[in-house]
Amino acid sequence: MAGSLLIRINVAIQRLELAIASVFTRRFPPDGFCLAGVDVQERLHQKPAFSLKDIVGDGFVWAVPTARRTIERRMKRRFGHPDYIWKMLKPKTNLRTCNVCGDDHLPGVLCPTCYKKVIEETKVMQDAIQQELQLSPVEKEVVVLYEGEKDGKPEEFFEGKRIVEIPKPRPAWFSKNLLQQTTQQPATTSDVKPSDLG
Amino acid sequence: MNQAEISKLVSQLRVRVNPRLRKLKSAGGPEARLDKLRKTVTALIKHERIELNYPRADESRMYAERLISDAIRYGDCHRETMEMADFWLIEKQLVHKLFKVLAPRFVNYSTAYTRMYTAPSVYPEVVKRAVLELRGNPYPSLVPDMHNNRNLIHNVLLDEAKKAYRTQKYEEIAAKIDAAEKSVSEEARK
C-alpha cells in the first residue's frame, strides 16, 4: 500500500515537472491542462508557409483606385462649398473685345453681334438669289444690287453676270467697292502730283 | 522603273486633310455618312455660305476642295470628273455652276477655294458651330476689313512714304516758283 502510494506520488511529480517544462519550451500544455473553448489546432497553424501568391495575388496593379469615390466627395470637388471655394460661378478671363462693335467674345470665335448682323443680311441675299435663279442651270456669276444701284450704270457694266435685285437700301456697313476688282485705271506716268497722293 | 509620281496624281489640296475619317454619327454606316456629306457639299456649292456643326463642316470641306480642284484640272469633258460631280451634286443645275462658274473663278487661285470660321454658339447651345463659305462670294465679309486701318504697319509705312514724297515735291515746286519770280524781276529791272 505504501509502495503504490509512493509510485503515485512519483508519477504526479513527474507529470508536474513535464507540465512546467512544457511551459518553458513554449509548447502548449497537454489537452487536459488547456483552457476550455480554445481551439488548439487553429493556434498551432497560426504561421502559414510563405507563398508568392501573397504578393501577386490575382494580379497586381499600381496607382489605381481601390475604392469608389462617394457622391459627397465628387460634388465637393466639382462644385466646392459657399463657405470655402465656391465653384458655381467661374468668370472667364480670356475674353477678347471686338474692334468693330465693342462687344466681348471668346478667342478664335467670330464676334456674336457682328456675326448676327452679317448672317441676317446673307440670308436675305440668299433668298433673293434662289427666288431669281430657281432650278435653272447656273452659268454666270451672280451680282446682288440694292435699291437704286442698277439705274446709274450702263448695260455693259454687268456684262457676263446675272443680276439679282433686292428692293431695300444697302446697309451702311456693307461697302459697294468690294464688288469690283479694281476701280483704278493703270497709271500712264510715274510722276504724280502731290495732290493726287493718298 | 516607270512608276508614276504618286504625289502628282491628284492636285495638292490647300486645306489640312485629316487622315482619319469622321463617322459623323450616321445611322446607316459609311453610305449614310457619304449621303450626309453629299448634301453638305451640294448646299455649299448652291448657297456659297452655310452654317453647320464644326466636324461636318471640316469633313465636307475636304471633299468640296477635291471636287473643285478636279473640275479645274480636268474640265467637264472628262468622264470620271463628270461622274464625280454627278454623284456629289444632288441638284443638277449645280453641275453647270461647278464647271462654268466656279472653275473659271478659281483657276488662278494659289490659296484654298473655301474658308471656314468658328461660329459663336450662344448658351444653352454648347455644340461647336462653323461657317463654311466659298471664296469670291457676293455676301458681306464675316471678318472686319482691316485694309484701311491706319494703325497697321503697312499703312503706317505707306503714309510716311507719301508724306516724305509730298514734302520733296513741294520743295521742288517752291524752287521752280522762286526761279520764275527771279527771272521775271530781272526782266522788269532791265
Coordinates of C-alpha atoms in Angstrom, one line a residue:
Chain A
M1 CA 0.0 0.0 0.0
A2 CA 2.7 2.4 0.9
G3 CA 4.6 1.4 -2.3
S4 CA 1.8 2.2 -4.6
L5 CA 1.3 5.5 -2.9
L6 CA 4.9 6.4 -3.4
I7 CA 4.7 5.4 -7.0
R8 CA 1.6 7.5 -7.4
I9 CA 3.3 10.5 -5.8
N10 CA 6.4 10.0 -8.1
V11 CA 4.2 9.9 -11.2
A12 CA 2.4 13.0 -10.1
I13 CA 5.7 14.9 -9.5
Q14 CA 7.0 13.8 -13.0
R15 CA 3.8 15.0 -14.6
L16 CA 4.2 18.3 -12.8
E17 CA 7.8 18.6 -14.0
L18 CA 6.7 17.9 -17.6
A19 CA 4.0 20.5 -17.4
I20 CA 6.4 23.1 -16.1
A21 CA 9.0 22.1 -18.7
S22 CA 6.4 22.5 -21.5
V23 CA 5.6 26.0 -20.4
F24 CA 9.3 27.0 -20.6
T25 CA 9.8 25.3 -24.0
R26 CA 6.8 27.2 -25.4
R27 CA 4.9 24.2 -26.3
F28 CA 1.2 24.1 -25.4
P29 CA 0.4 22.1 -22.3
P30 CA -1.4 18.8 -22.9
D31 CA -5.0 18.8 -23.8
G32 CA -6.1 18.2 -20.3
F33 CA -4.4 21.4 -19.0
C34 CA -5.6 23.7 -21.8
L35 CA -8.4 26.1 -21.3
A36 CA -11.8 25.0 -22.5
G37 CA -13.2 26.8 -25.5
V38 CA -9.8 27.5 -27.1
D39 CA -9.2 25.6 -30.3
V40 CA -5.6 24.3 -30.1
Q41 CA -5.5 23.1 -33.7
E42 CA -6.1 26.7 -35.0
R43 CA -3.3 28.1 -32.8
L44 CA -0.8 25.5 -34.0
H45 CA -1.2 26.5 -37.7
Q46 CA -1.0 30.3 -37.0
K47 CA 2.0 30.9 -39.1
P48 CA 1.4 29.5 -42.6
A49 CA 4.2 28.9 -45.1
F50 CA 5.3 31.8 -47.3
S51 CA 3.9 31.7 -50.9
L52 CA 4.3 34.1 -53.9
K53 CA 0.5 34.4 -54.1
D54 CA 0.7 36.8 -51.1
I55 CA 2.5 39.3 -53.3
V56 CA 1.0 38.5 -56.7
G57 CA -2.5 37.5 -55.6
D58 CA -4.9 37.7 -58.5
G59 CA -2.5 40.1 -60.4
F60 CA -1.1 43.3 -59.0
V61 CA -1.9 46.9 -60.4
W62 CA -0.2 50.1 -59.3
A63 CA -1.6 53.6 -58.9
V64 CA -5.2 52.6 -59.4
P65 CA -8.2 53.5 -57.2
T66 CA -9.2 50.8 -54.8
A67 CA -12.5 52.3 -53.6
R68 CA -15.4 54.1 -55.2
R69 CA -15.5 57.9 -54.7
T70 CA -18.6 58.8 -52.8
I71 CA -21.1 61.3 -54.3
E72 CA -20.3 63.7 -51.5
R73 CA -16.6 63.8 -52.3
R74 CA -17.4 64.1 -56.1
M75 CA -19.7 67.0 -55.6
K76 CA -17.4 68.7 -53.2
R77 CA -14.6 68.5 -55.7
R78 CA -16.7 69.8 -58.6
F79 CA -18.8 72.4 -57.0
G80 CA -17.0 73.4 -53.9
H81 CA -18.8 74.9 -51.0
P82 CA -20.0 78.5 -50.4
D83 CA -18.1 78.8 -47.1
Y84 CA -14.8 77.7 -48.8
I85 CA -14.1 77.9 -52.5
W86 CA -17.4 78.0 -54.4
K87 CA -17.1 76.8 -58.0
M88 CA -20.6 77.5 -59.3
L89 CA -19.8 80.9 -60.9
K90 CA -16.4 80.8 -62.6
P91 CA -15.6 84.0 -64.5
K92 CA -14.0 83.7 -68.0
T93 CA -10.8 85.7 -68.0
N94 CA -9.8 85.1 -71.7
L95 CA -12.4 87.2 -73.4
R96 CA -11.4 89.5 -76.3
T97 CA -13.1 92.8 -77.4
C98 CA -14.3 93.2 -80.9
N99 CA -12.7 96.2 -82.6
V100 CA -15.8 96.9 -84.6
C101 CA -18.7 96.8 -82.2
G102 CA -17.0 96.7 -78.8
D103 CA -18.7 93.5 -77.5
D104 CA -16.8 90.7 -75.9
H105 CA -16.2 87.3 -77.4
L106 CA -14.1 84.1 -76.9
P107 CA -10.8 84.0 -78.7
G108 CA -10.8 82.2 -82.1
V109 CA -14.6 82.7 -82.5
L110 CA -16.4 85.3 -84.5
C111 CA -18.0 88.2 -82.6
P112 CA -21.6 87.2 -82.0
T113 CA -23.2 90.7 -82.6
C114 CA -21.2 91.3 -85.9
Y115 CA -21.9 87.7 -87.0
K116 CA -25.7 88.0 -86.4
K117 CA -25.8 91.2 -88.4
V118 CA -23.9 89.7 -91.3
I119 CA -25.7 86.3 -91.4
E120 CA -29.1 88.0 -91.4
E121 CA -28.1 90.1 -94.4
T122 CA -26.6 87.0 -96.0
K123 CA -29.9 85.1 -95.6
V124 CA -31.9 87.9 -97.3
M125 CA -29.4 87.9 -100.2
Q126 CA -29.5 84.1 -100.5
D127 CA -33.4 84.0 -100.5
A128 CA -33.4 86.7 -103.3
I129 CA -30.8 84.7 -105.3
Q130 CA -32.8 81.4 -105.0
Q131 CA -36.0 83.2 -106.0
E132 CA -34.4 84.6 -109.1
L133 CA -32.4 81.5 -110.2
Q134 CA -34.8 78.7 -109.1
L135 CA -33.6 75.5 -110.7
S136 CA -32.3 76.8 -114.0
P137 CA -28.7 75.9 -114.8
V138 CA -26.3 78.4 -113.2
E139 CA -23.9 79.6 -115.9
K140 CA -22.9 83.1 -114.8
E141 CA -21.6 84.8 -111.7
V142 CA -24.3 86.4 -109.6
V143 CA -24.2 90.1 -108.6
V144 CA -26.6 91.4 -105.9
L145 CA -27.7 95.0 -106.3
Y146 CA -29.7 97.1 -103.8
E147 CA -32.2 99.9 -104.3
G148 CA -31.1 102.4 -107.0
E149 CA -27.8 100.8 -107.9
K150 CA -28.8 99.4 -111.3
D151 CA -30.1 102.7 -112.8
G152 CA -26.9 104.7 -112.9
K153 CA -24.8 102.0 -114.7
P154 CA -24.6 101.3 -118.5
E155 CA -25.6 97.9 -119.8
E156 CA -22.0 96.8 -120.4
F157 CA -21.1 97.2 -116.7
F158 CA -22.6 93.9 -115.7
E159 CA -21.7 92.0 -118.8
G160 CA -21.4 88.3 -118.2
K161 CA -23.1 88.5 -114.8
R162 CA -26.5 87.6 -113.6
I163 CA -28.2 90.5 -111.7
V164 CA -30.3 89.9 -108.6
E165 CA -32.0 92.9 -107.2
I166 CA -33.1 93.5 -103.6
P167 CA -35.8 96.2 -103.1
K168 CA -34.3 97.6 -99.9
P169 CA -31.5 100.2 -99.4
R170 CA -27.9 99.0 -99.0
P171 CA -26.8 98.7 -95.4
A172 CA -24.2 101.3 -94.3
W173 CA -21.6 98.8 -93.2
F174 CA -21.7 96.8 -96.5
S175 CA -19.3 98.6 -98.8
K176 CA -20.1 98.6 -102.6
N177 CA -16.5 98.8 -103.8
L178 CA -15.8 95.3 -102.8
L179 CA -17.9 94.1 -105.7
Q180 CA -15.4 95.4 -108.3
Q181 CA -12.0 94.0 -108.9
T182 CA -10.4 97.5 -109.0
T183 CA -11.7 101.0 -109.5
Q184 CA -8.3 102.5 -110.5
Q185 CA -7.1 102.7 -114.1
P186 CA -3.5 101.7 -114.7
A187 CA -1.1 104.7 -114.4
T188 CA 0.2 106.4 -117.5
T189 CA 3.1 108.4 -115.9
S190 CA 5.3 107.6 -112.9
D191 CA 5.3 111.3 -111.9
V192 CA 2.5 112.0 -109.5
K193 CA 1.3 115.4 -108.3
P194 CA 1.3 115.8 -104.5
S195 CA -2.5 116.5 -104.5
D196 CA -3.1 113.1 -106.2
L197 CA -1.4 111.2 -103.4
G198 CA -3.4 109.4 -100.7
Chain B
M1 CA 11.2 51.9 -113.1
N2 CA 8.3 53.6 -114.8
Q3 CA 6.5 54.3 -111.7
A4 CA 4.0 57.2 -111.7
E5 CA 4.8 60.1 -109.4
I6 CA 2.1 59.4 -106.8
S7 CA 2.0 62.9 -105.4
K8 CA 1.2 64.3 -108.8
L9 CA -1.9 62.0 -109.5
V10 CA -4.2 64.4 -107.5
S11 CA -4.0 68.2 -107.3
Q12 CA -2.5 69.3 -104.0
L13 CA -5.3 70.3 -101.7
R14 CA -4.6 73.6 -99.9
V15 CA -6.6 72.7 -96.7
R16 CA -5.5 70.3 -94.0
V17 CA -6.7 66.9 -94.9
N18 CA -7.5 64.8 -91.8
P19 CA -6.0 61.3 -92.3
R20 CA -8.7 59.7 -90.1
L21 CA -12.3 59.7 -91.4
R22 CA -15.1 61.0 -89.1
K23 CA -18.0 58.7 -88.8
L24 CA -20.4 61.7 -88.2
K25 CA -22.8 59.6 -86.1
S26 CA -24.6 58.4 -89.2
A27 CA -27.2 55.7 -88.6
G28 CA -26.7 53.5 -91.7
G29 CA -22.9 53.3 -91.8
P30 CA -20.5 54.6 -94.4
E31 CA -23.2 55.0 -97.0
A32 CA -25.2 57.3 -94.8
R33 CA -22.1 59.3 -93.9
L34 CA -21.5 59.9 -97.7
D35 CA -25.1 60.9 -98.1
K36 CA -24.7 63.5 -95.3
L37 CA -21.5 64.8 -96.8
R38 CA -23.1 64.9 -100.3
K39 CA -26.0 67.1 -99.0
T40 CA -23.5 69.4 -97.3
V41 CA -21.3 69.8 -100.4
T42 CA -24.4 70.5 -102.6
A43 CA -25.6 73.1 -100.1
L44 CA -22.2 74.8 -100.1
I45 CA -22.0 75.0 -103.9
K46 CA -25.6 76.2 -104.1
H47 CA -25.6 78.9 -101.4
E48 CA -21.8 79.6 -101.2
R49 CA -22.1 80.2 -97.4
I50 CA -23.6 77.8 -94.9
E51 CA -23.6 77.4 -91.1
L52 CA -23.4 74.0 -89.6
N53 CA -21.6 71.9 -87.0
Y54 CA -17.9 72.0 -87.0
P55 CA -17.0 68.4 -87.6
R56 CA -19.3 68.0 -90.6
A57 CA -18.0 71.4 -92.0
D58 CA -14.4 70.2 -91.6
E59 CA -15.1 66.9 -93.3
S60 CA -17.1 68.2 -96.2
R61 CA -14.6 71.0 -96.8
M62 CA -12.0 68.4 -97.9
Y63 CA -14.5 66.8 -100.4
A64 CA -15.6 70.2 -101.8
E65 CA -12.0 71.3 -102.4
R66 CA -11.2 68.0 -104.1
L67 CA -14.2 68.3 -106.4
I68 CA -13.4 71.8 -107.4
S69 CA -9.7 71.0 -107.9
D70 CA -10.7 68.1 -110.2
A71 CA -13.1 70.3 -112.1
I72 CA -10.3 72.8 -112.7
R73 CA -7.7 70.2 -113.6
Y74 CA -9.8 68.0 -116.0
G75 CA -12.7 70.1 -117.1
D76 CA -16.2 68.9 -118.0
C77 CA -15.3 66.7 -120.9
H78 CA -13.5 64.2 -118.6
R79 CA -15.9 61.3 -117.9
E80 CA -14.7 60.5 -114.4
T81 CA -14.8 64.1 -113.3
M82 CA -18.4 64.5 -114.6
E83 CA -19.4 61.3 -112.9
M84 CA -17.9 62.6 -109.7
A85 CA -19.8 65.9 -110.0
D86 CA -23.0 63.9 -110.8
F87 CA -22.5 61.9 -107.6
W88 CA -21.6 64.8 -105.3
L89 CA -24.1 67.4 -106.5
I90 CA -27.6 66.3 -105.9
E91 CA -29.2 69.3 -107.7
K92 CA -28.0 69.1 -111.3
Q93 CA -28.1 72.8 -112.1
L94 CA -25.0 73.0 -109.8
V95 CA -23.0 70.8 -112.1
H96 CA -23.3 73.6 -114.6
K97 CA -22.3 76.0 -111.9
L98 CA -19.2 74.0 -110.9
F99 CA -17.7 73.8 -114.4
K100 CA -18.9 77.1 -115.9
V101 CA -18.8 79.5 -112.9
L102 CA -16.5 78.1 -110.1
A103 CA -13.8 76.5 -112.2
P104 CA -13.1 79.8 -114.1
R105 CA -13.4 81.7 -110.8
F106 CA -10.8 79.6 -109.0
V107 CA -8.5 78.7 -111.9
N108 CA -5.7 81.2 -110.9
Y109 CA -6.0 80.8 -107.1
S110 CA -2.9 79.8 -105.1
T111 CA -4.9 79.5 -101.9
A112 CA -7.8 77.3 -100.8
Y113 CA -11.2 77.7 -102.5
T114 CA -13.1 77.6 -99.3
R115 CA -13.0 79.4 -96.0
M116 CA -14.1 78.2 -92.6
Y117 CA -14.7 80.1 -89.4
T118 CA -15.7 79.1 -85.9
A119 CA -19.2 80.5 -85.4
P120 CA -20.4 81.6 -82.0
S121 CA -22.7 79.2 -80.2
V122 CA -25.0 81.0 -77.7
Y123 CA -25.8 79.3 -74.4
P124 CA -27.6 76.8 -73.9
E125 CA -26.2 75.6 -77.2
V126 CA -22.7 74.2 -76.5
V127 CA -22.0 72.3 -79.7
K128 CA -19.2 73.9 -81.8
R129 CA -20.6 75.6 -84.9
A130 CA -18.8 76.7 -88.1
V131 CA -19.4 78.8 -91.1
L132 CA -18.2 77.3 -94.4
E133 CA -18.1 79.5 -97.5
L134 CA -16.6 79.7 -101.0
R135 CA -14.2 82.5 -101.7
G136 CA -15.4 85.1 -104.1
N137 CA -19.0 85.0 -102.8
P138 CA -21.1 88.2 -103.1
Y139 CA -22.0 88.4 -99.4
P140 CA -20.6 90.8 -96.8
S141 CA -17.4 89.7 -95.2
L142 CA -17.5 87.9 -91.8
V143 CA -14.3 89.3 -90.6
P144 CA -13.7 93.1 -90.4
D145 CA -11.9 94.8 -93.3
M146 CA -8.6 96.0 -92.0
H147 CA -7.1 97.3 -95.3
N148 CA -7.7 100.9 -94.3
N149 CA -6.8 100.6 -90.7
R150 CA -4.2 103.5 -90.3
N151 CA -2.5 101.8 -87.3
L152 CA -1.4 98.6 -89.2
I153 CA 2.2 98.6 -90.2
H154 CA 1.7 98.6 -94.0
N155 CA -0.5 101.7 -93.8
V156 CA 1.9 103.4 -91.3
L157 CA 4.8 102.9 -93.7
L158 CA 2.8 103.9 -96.8
D159 CA 1.5 107.1 -95.1
E160 CA 5.0 108.1 -94.1
A161 CA 6.4 107.4 -97.6
K162 CA 3.6 109.6 -99.1
K163 CA 4.3 112.4 -96.7
A164 CA 8.1 112.3 -97.5
Y165 CA 7.3 112.3 -101.3
R166 CA 4.9 115.2 -100.8
T167 CA 7.3 117.4 -98.9
Q168 CA 10.0 116.7 -101.6
K169 CA 7.7 117.6 -104.4
Y170 CA 6.5 120.8 -102.7
E171 CA 10.1 121.9 -102.2
E172 CA 10.8 121.4 -106.0
I173 CA 7.7 123.4 -106.9
A174 CA 8.7 126.2 -104.5
A175 CA 12.2 126.2 -106.0
K176 CA 10.7 126.5 -109.5
I177 CA 8.4 129.3 -108.4
D178 CA 11.4 131.2 -106.9
A179 CA 13.4 130.7 -110.0
A180 CA 10.5 132.0 -112.2
E181 CA 10.0 135.1 -109.9
K182 CA 13.7 135.9 -110.0
S183 CA 13.8 135.8 -113.8
V184 CA 10.6 138.0 -114.0
S185 CA 12.1 140.6 -111.6
E186 CA 15.4 140.6 -113.5
E187 CA 13.5 141.3 -116.8
A188 CA 11.5 144.0 -115.1
R189 CA 14.7 145.7 -113.9
K190 CA 16.1 145.7 -117.5

